[in-house]
């Protein structure tokens, strides 16, 4: 009984707190990106953040030397644009000194990484506007698309969305994963269930759906006894791909048909 009365009292109190015109208010919090936070931070980094301060000093020296700088970045696991080479080409054409800046994704003991690029970008935004990097990237992408149309420029299959990737006319679940069926040779190869020879063959899918430029990229013998058959097996793998996997629906990038680099892993028994 006491519990019931207590519940009724709580309900009455909650009801009395609601006005007839009261409405739920949704507050949207705009969270700044890590890049924006870092650009704010480099204006006044912590005194004990030696790594960041060294990066800023180097950035200032480079700005005195070059004036206009576009920083490209690389790190393990970082995504890259399919038109990275055109970014460098276009930025150079626009008078920027392109500097490659490597960093890891780990900050240790209060030492901040990425300050070199953040400081450079901050100064370049003051001169060229906040979206100067985006503008360069837009023009670089246009340049790449023009090359796809009019030259031998190719893209990696990993640069394309699933819908835009080239597809075998007779595709299977195995080929979707980058494999073809194991080739059964007449050679006295040594292998078992978990240890066998294989080779990765790269190739280009041309705009007409045919393949070209077959290359052996990675050979694993399984057992050292198989090494003496390496050239023969690589030749078998290339012939197998040319004979049975040479009809593709070509890939495209933003509705532009493109030459696309792909690969198959071929195993042997």
mmCIF file of C-alpha atoms in Angstrom:
data_model
loop_
_atom_site.group_PDB
_atom_site.id
_atom_site.type_symbol
_atom_site.label_atom_id
_atom_site.label_comp_id
_atom_site.label_asym_id
_atom_site.label_seq_id
_atom_site.Cartn_x
_atom_site.Cartn_y
_atom_site.Cartn_z
ATOM 1 C CA UNK A 1 0.000 0.000 0.000
ATOM 2 C CA UNK A 2 2.814 2.419 0.896
ATOM 3 C CA UNK A 3 4.537 1.617 -2.388
ATOM 4 C CA UNK A 4 1.350 2.358 -4.356
ATOM 5 C CA UNK A 5 0.836 5.715 -2.625
ATOM 6 C CA UNK A 6 4.443 6.633 -3.242
ATOM 7 C CA UNK A 7 4.086 5.878 -6.961
ATOM 8 C CA UNK A 8 0.905 7.982 -7.187
ATOM 9 C CA UNK A 9 2.643 10.901 -5.492
ATOM 10 C CA UNK A 10 5.558 10.737 -7.959
ATOM 11 C CA UNK A 11 3.158 10.677 -10.929
ATOM 12 C CA UNK A 12 1.253 13.718 -9.600
ATOM 13 C CA UNK A 13 4.477 15.647 -9.063
ATOM 14 C CA UNK A 14 5.685 14.880 -12.571
ATOM 15 C CA UNK A 15 2.348 15.921 -14.049
ATOM 16 C CA UNK A 16 2.351 19.203 -12.140
ATOM 17 C CA UNK A 17 5.777 20.064 -13.606
ATOM 18 C CA UNK A 18 4.409 19.983 -17.175
ATOM 19 C CA UNK A 19 2.812 23.114 -18.551
ATOM 20 C CA UNK A 20 0.212 22.829 -21.283
ATOM 21 C CA UNK A 21 2.528 24.547 -23.791
ATOM 22 C CA UNK A 22 5.704 22.752 -22.757
ATOM 23 C CA UNK A 23 7.600 21.055 -25.570
ATOM 24 C CA UNK A 24 10.574 18.731 -25.617
ATOM 25 C CA UNK A 25 13.680 20.581 -26.697
ATOM 26 C CA UNK A 26 16.357 18.797 -28.711
ATOM 27 C CA UNK A 27 19.784 20.354 -28.386
ATOM 28 C CA UNK A 28 22.193 19.546 -31.203
ATOM 29 C CA UNK A 29 25.809 19.726 -30.170
ATOM 30 C CA UNK A 30 28.250 20.453 -32.970
ATOM 31 C CA UNK A 31 31.413 18.514 -32.234
ATOM 32 C CA UNK A 32 34.500 19.928 -33.945
ATOM 33 C CA UNK A 33 36.622 17.580 -36.027
ATOM 34 C CA UNK A 34 40.067 16.516 -34.731
ATOM 35 C CA UNK A 35 41.645 18.712 -37.431
ATOM 36 C CA UNK A 36 39.794 21.788 -36.163
ATOM 37 C CA UNK A 37 40.739 21.039 -32.550
ATOM 38 C CA UNK A 38 44.390 20.669 -33.549
ATOM 39 C CA UNK A 39 44.370 23.918 -35.549
ATOM 40 C CA UNK A 40 43.113 25.727 -32.453
ATOM 41 C CA UNK A 41 45.670 23.958 -30.278
ATOM 42 C CA UNK A 42 48.737 24.941 -32.333
ATOM 43 C CA UNK A 43 47.992 28.619 -31.714
ATOM 44 C CA UNK A 44 49.081 28.096 -28.101
ATOM 45 C CA UNK A 45 50.383 24.569 -27.390
ATOM 46 C CA UNK A 46 51.253 23.444 -23.884
ATOM 47 C CA UNK A 47 54.744 24.355 -22.700
ATOM 48 C CA UNK A 48 55.686 20.733 -22.027
ATOM 49 C CA UNK A 49 54.435 19.506 -25.419
ATOM 50 C CA UNK A 50 57.901 19.380 -26.950
ATOM 51 C CA UNK A 51 56.915 17.297 -29.968
ATOM 52 C CA UNK A 52 54.253 19.768 -31.050
ATOM 53 C CA UNK A 53 56.474 22.786 -30.446
ATOM 54 C CA UNK A 54 59.285 21.257 -32.533
ATOM 55 C CA UNK A 55 56.818 20.613 -35.351
ATOM 56 C CA UNK A 56 55.626 24.223 -35.207
ATOM 57 C CA UNK A 57 59.216 25.549 -35.296
ATOM 58 C CA UNK A 58 59.943 23.417 -38.354
ATOM 59 C CA UNK A 59 56.723 24.609 -39.993
ATOM 60 C CA UNK A 60 57.683 28.257 -39.452
ATOM 61 C CA UNK A 61 61.110 27.681 -41.013
ATOM 62 C CA UNK A 62 59.571 25.936 -44.025
ATOM 63 C CA UNK A 63 57.046 28.732 -44.487
ATOM 64 C CA UNK A 64 59.876 31.276 -44.579
ATOM 65 C CA UNK A 65 61.668 29.145 -47.151
ATOM 66 C CA UNK A 66 58.765 28.205 -49.443
ATOM 67 C CA UNK A 67 55.919 30.631 -48.744
ATOM 68 C CA UNK A 68 53.115 28.381 -49.977
ATOM 69 C CA UNK A 69 53.011 24.785 -48.711
ATOM 70 C CA UNK A 70 50.613 21.895 -49.260
ATOM 71 C CA UNK A 71 51.144 19.023 -46.814
ATOM 72 C CA UNK A 72 50.403 15.460 -47.824
ATOM 73 C CA UNK A 73 50.261 12.887 -45.038
ATOM 74 C CA UNK A 74 50.964 9.215 -44.677
ATOM 75 C CA UNK A 75 50.660 6.802 -41.795
ATOM 76 C CA UNK A 76 49.970 3.126 -41.267
ATOM 77 C CA UNK A 77 46.260 2.467 -41.791
ATOM 78 C CA UNK A 78 45.499 5.944 -43.143
ATOM 79 C CA UNK A 79 43.137 6.170 -46.090
ATOM 80 C CA UNK A 80 44.451 7.762 -49.257
ATOM 81 C CA UNK A 81 42.679 9.486 -52.122
ATOM 82 C CA UNK A 82 42.685 7.722 -55.502
ATOM 83 C CA UNK A 83 43.938 10.990 -57.013
ATOM 84 C CA UNK A 84 46.867 11.587 -54.637
ATOM 85 C CA UNK A 85 49.327 11.962 -57.520
ATOM 86 C CA UNK A 86 47.066 14.562 -59.163
ATOM 87 C CA UNK A 87 46.839 16.462 -55.865
ATOM 88 C CA UNK A 88 50.629 16.791 -55.907
ATOM 89 C CA UNK A 89 50.592 17.719 -59.592
ATOM 90 C CA UNK A 90 47.879 20.372 -59.241
ATOM 91 C CA UNK A 91 49.231 21.852 -55.980
ATOM 92 C CA UNK A 92 52.658 22.198 -57.580
ATOM 93 C CA UNK A 93 51.090 23.848 -60.624
ATOM 94 C CA UNK A 94 49.377 26.368 -58.301
ATOM 95 C CA UNK A 95 52.706 27.328 -56.734
ATOM 96 C CA UNK A 96 52.668 25.215 -53.562
ATOM 97 C CA UNK A 97 55.678 23.362 -52.272
ATOM 98 C CA UNK A 98 54.355 19.863 -51.580
ATOM 99 C CA UNK A 99 55.815 18.329 -48.428
ATOM 100 C CA UNK A 100 55.092 14.776 -47.309
ATOM 101 C CA UNK A 101 54.515 14.455 -43.578
ATOM 102 C CA UNK A 102 54.446 11.103 -41.795
ATOM 103 C CA UNK A 103 52.975 10.407 -38.403
ATOM 104 C CA UNK A 104 51.471 7.576 -36.399
ATOM 105 C CA UNK A 105 48.045 7.602 -34.809
ATOM 106 C CA UNK A 106 49.362 7.381 -31.254
ATOM 107 C CA UNK A 107 49.988 10.271 -28.860
ATOM 108 C CA UNK A 108 52.112 9.371 -25.838
ATOM 109 C CA UNK A 109 52.763 11.225 -22.581
ATOM 110 C CA UNK A 110 51.048 14.428 -23.670
ATOM 111 C CA UNK A 111 53.133 14.795 -26.836
ATOM 112 C CA UNK A 112 50.863 15.838 -29.703
ATOM 113 C CA UNK A 113 51.396 14.586 -33.238
ATOM 114 C CA UNK A 114 50.176 16.343 -36.365
ATOM 115 C CA UNK A 115 51.122 19.877 -35.353
ATOM 116 C CA UNK A 116 53.286 20.463 -38.435
ATOM 117 C CA UNK A 117 50.397 19.958 -40.855
ATOM 118 C CA UNK A 118 47.931 21.754 -38.577
ATOM 119 C CA UNK A 119 50.127 24.859 -38.324
ATOM 120 C CA UNK A 120 50.850 24.942 -42.067
ATOM 121 C CA UNK A 121 47.157 24.519 -42.897
ATOM 122 C CA UNK A 122 46.217 27.283 -40.479
ATOM 123 C CA UNK A 123 48.608 29.730 -42.170
ATOM 124 C CA UNK A 124 47.574 28.650 -45.668
ATOM 125 C CA UNK A 125 43.910 29.148 -44.765
ATOM 126 C CA UNK A 126 44.703 32.719 -43.763
ATOM 127 C CA UNK A 127 46.138 33.325 -47.251
ATOM 128 C CA UNK A 128 43.999 31.105 -49.482
ATOM 129 C CA UNK A 129 40.745 30.668 -47.560
ATOM 130 C CA UNK A 130 39.518 27.946 -45.231
ATOM 131 C CA UNK A 131 38.731 25.440 -47.955
ATOM 132 C CA UNK A 132 41.949 25.718 -49.950
ATOM 133 C CA UNK A 133 42.723 22.002 -49.512
ATOM 134 C CA UNK A 134 39.252 20.973 -50.654
ATOM 135 C CA UNK A 135 39.552 23.209 -53.724
ATOM 136 C CA UNK A 136 42.868 21.623 -54.674
ATOM 137 C CA UNK A 137 41.403 18.151 -54.191
ATOM 138 C CA UNK A 138 38.373 18.964 -56.352
ATOM 139 C CA UNK A 139 40.596 20.135 -59.205
ATOM 140 C CA UNK A 140 42.899 17.141 -58.725
ATOM 141 C CA UNK A 141 39.956 14.760 -59.037
ATOM 142 C CA UNK A 142 38.876 16.487 -62.260
ATOM 143 C CA UNK A 143 42.412 16.105 -63.562
ATOM 144 C CA UNK A 144 42.410 12.396 -62.736
ATOM 145 C CA UNK A 145 39.036 11.821 -64.433
ATOM 146 C CA UNK A 146 40.362 13.547 -67.544
ATOM 147 C CA UNK A 147 43.353 11.194 -67.503
ATOM 148 C CA UNK A 148 41.052 8.186 -67.102
ATOM 149 C CA UNK A 149 39.202 9.288 -70.223
ATOM 150 C CA UNK A 150 42.158 10.260 -72.373
ATOM 151 C CA UNK A 151 45.260 8.384 -71.215
ATOM 152 C CA UNK A 152 46.422 5.100 -69.712
ATOM 153 C CA UNK A 153 45.757 6.213 -66.116
ATOM 154 C CA UNK A 154 44.466 3.290 -64.061
ATOM 155 C CA UNK A 155 42.940 2.861 -60.619
ATOM 156 C CA UNK A 156 43.180 0.125 -58.037
ATOM 157 C CA UNK A 157 40.045 -1.942 -57.571
ATOM 158 C CA UNK A 158 40.214 -0.837 -53.924
ATOM 159 C CA UNK A 159 39.702 2.788 -54.996
ATOM 160 C CA UNK A 160 36.195 1.982 -56.241
ATOM 161 C CA UNK A 161 32.880 1.415 -54.515
ATOM 162 C CA UNK A 162 31.389 -2.070 -54.757
ATOM 163 C CA UNK A 163 28.888 -0.927 -57.379
ATOM 164 C CA UNK A 164 31.646 0.568 -59.558
ATOM 165 C CA UNK A 165 34.154 -2.278 -59.373
ATOM 166 C CA UNK A 166 34.689 -4.394 -62.495
ATOM 167 C CA UNK A 167 32.829 -7.695 -62.431
ATOM 168 C CA UNK A 168 33.504 -10.957 -64.163
ATOM 169 C CA UNK A 169 30.810 -11.853 -66.674
ATOM 170 C CA UNK A 170 30.697 -15.298 -65.069
ATOM 171 C CA UNK A 171 31.362 -14.322 -61.475
ATOM 172 C CA UNK A 172 31.411 -16.749 -58.538
ATOM 173 C CA UNK A 173 31.697 -16.290 -54.781
ATOM 174 C CA UNK A 174 35.302 -17.445 -55.039
ATOM 175 C CA UNK A 175 36.314 -14.894 -57.680
ATOM 176 C CA UNK A 176 34.519 -12.144 -55.751
ATOM 177 C CA UNK A 177 36.976 -12.823 -52.925
ATOM 178 C CA UNK A 178 39.988 -12.626 -55.250
ATOM 179 C CA UNK A 179 40.635 -16.327 -55.836
ATOM 180 C CA UNK A 180 40.236 -18.815 -58.663
ATOM 181 C CA UNK A 181 39.850 -22.585 -58.184
ATOM 182 C CA UNK A 182 43.003 -24.480 -57.280
ATOM 183 C CA UNK A 183 44.952 -25.595 -60.346
ATOM 184 C CA UNK A 184 45.639 -29.311 -60.293
ATOM 185 C CA UNK A 185 49.009 -29.836 -61.913
ATOM 186 C CA UNK A 186 50.784 -32.999 -62.974
ATOM 187 C CA UNK A 187 53.867 -31.895 -61.051
ATOM 188 C CA UNK A 188 55.167 -33.715 -57.956
ATOM 189 C CA UNK A 189 54.396 -30.802 -55.648
ATOM 190 C CA UNK A 190 54.629 -31.105 -51.905
ATOM 191 C CA UNK A 191 51.550 -29.769 -50.103
ATOM 192 C CA UNK A 192 49.005 -30.503 -47.438
ATOM 193 C CA UNK A 193 45.739 -28.980 -46.297
ATOM 194 C CA UNK A 194 47.261 -25.938 -44.609
ATOM 195 C CA UNK A 195 50.521 -25.569 -46.510
ATOM 196 C CA UNK A 196 50.645 -25.340 -50.297
ATOM 197 C CA UNK A 197 52.232 -23.271 -53.071
ATOM 198 C CA UNK A 198 50.409 -20.222 -54.395
ATOM 199 C CA UNK A 199 51.087 -17.058 -56.364
ATOM 200 C CA UNK A 200 49.379 -13.652 -56.563
ATOM 201 C CA UNK A 201 48.887 -12.491 -60.146
ATOM 202 C CA UNK A 202 48.088 -8.839 -60.795
ATOM 203 C CA UNK A 203 46.503 -7.633 -64.017
ATOM 204 C CA UNK A 204 44.679 -4.676 -65.514
ATOM 205 C CA UNK A 205 41.075 -4.868 -66.631
ATOM 206 C CA UNK A 206 40.931 -2.681 -69.707
ATOM 207 C CA UNK A 207 38.040 -0.446 -70.741
ATOM 208 C CA UNK A 208 36.805 -3.140 -73.154
ATOM 209 C CA UNK A 209 36.616 -5.724 -70.357
ATOM 210 C CA UNK A 210 39.700 -7.691 -71.426
ATOM 211 C CA UNK A 211 42.734 -8.134 -69.196
ATOM 212 C CA UNK A 212 46.374 -7.205 -69.779
ATOM 213 C CA UNK A 213 49.712 -6.681 -68.009
ATOM 214 C CA UNK A 214 49.692 -9.922 -66.021
ATOM 215 C CA UNK A 215 52.473 -9.943 -63.409
ATOM 216 C CA UNK A 216 53.573 -12.293 -60.652
ATOM 217 C CA UNK A 217 53.533 -10.224 -57.469
ATOM 218 C CA UNK A 218 53.946 -12.692 -54.628
ATOM 219 C CA UNK A 219 55.143 -16.296 -54.613
ATOM 220 C CA UNK A 220 54.813 -18.624 -51.613
ATOM 221 C CA UNK A 221 56.306 -22.085 -52.013
ATOM 222 C CA UNK A 222 54.561 -23.873 -49.144
ATOM 223 C CA UNK A 223 57.543 -26.201 -49.017
ATOM 224 C CA UNK A 224 61.011 -25.347 -50.302
ATOM 225 C CA UNK A 225 60.868 -28.389 -52.627
ATOM 226 C CA UNK A 226 58.303 -26.509 -54.740
ATOM 227 C CA UNK A 227 60.650 -23.626 -55.570
ATOM 228 C CA UNK A 228 62.112 -25.412 -58.587
ATOM 229 C CA UNK A 229 58.651 -25.262 -60.222
ATOM 230 C CA UNK A 230 58.104 -21.561 -59.551
ATOM 231 C CA UNK A 231 58.387 -20.271 -63.145
ATOM 232 C CA UNK A 232 56.286 -23.118 -64.505
ATOM 233 C CA UNK A 233 53.538 -22.542 -61.949
ATOM 234 C CA UNK A 234 53.507 -18.779 -62.538
ATOM 235 C CA UNK A 235 53.115 -19.438 -66.260
ATOM 236 C CA UNK A 236 50.252 -21.869 -65.570
ATOM 237 C CA UNK A 237 48.500 -19.278 -63.409
ATOM 238 C CA UNK A 238 48.711 -16.563 -66.090
ATOM 239 C CA UNK A 239 47.420 -18.906 -68.804
ATOM 240 C CA UNK A 240 44.541 -20.024 -66.579
ATOM 241 C CA UNK A 241 43.487 -16.420 -65.936
ATOM 242 C CA UNK A 242 43.794 -15.434 -69.611
ATOM 243 C CA UNK A 243 41.841 -18.466 -70.797
ATOM 244 C CA UNK A 244 38.994 -18.523 -68.281
ATOM 245 C CA UNK A 245 38.792 -15.109 -66.562
ATOM 246 C CA UNK A 246 39.158 -12.680 -69.434
ATOM 247 C CA UNK A 247 35.622 -11.301 -69.789
ATOM 248 C CA UNK A 248 34.728 -8.457 -67.453
ATOM 249 C CA UNK A 249 32.176 -5.720 -67.136
ATOM 250 C CA UNK A 250 34.649 -2.809 -66.868
ATOM 251 C CA UNK A 251 34.945 -0.664 -63.768
ATOM 252 C CA UNK A 252 34.106 3.003 -63.559
ATOM 253 C CA UNK A 253 34.799 6.042 -61.445
ATOM 254 C CA UNK A 254 31.921 8.518 -61.217
ATOM 255 C CA UNK A 255 30.428 7.206 -64.483
ATOM 256 C CA UNK A 256 33.809 7.294 -66.253
ATOM 257 C CA UNK A 257 34.954 3.914 -67.595
ATOM 258 C CA UNK A 258 38.409 3.201 -66.178
ATOM 259 C CA UNK A 259 41.315 0.828 -66.449
ATOM 260 C CA UNK A 260 41.381 -1.039 -63.149
ATOM 261 C CA UNK A 261 44.198 -2.919 -61.426
ATOM 262 C CA UNK A 262 43.091 -6.212 -59.878
ATOM 263 C CA UNK A 263 44.637 -9.472 -58.732
ATOM 264 C CA UNK A 264 43.882 -13.155 -58.172
ATOM 265 C CA UNK A 265 45.492 -15.570 -55.769
ATOM 266 C CA UNK A 266 46.160 -18.880 -57.511
ATOM 267 C CA UNK A 267 46.970 -22.046 -55.557
ATOM 268 C CA UNK A 268 48.335 -25.343 -56.869
ATOM 269 C CA UNK A 269 48.170 -29.046 -56.151
#
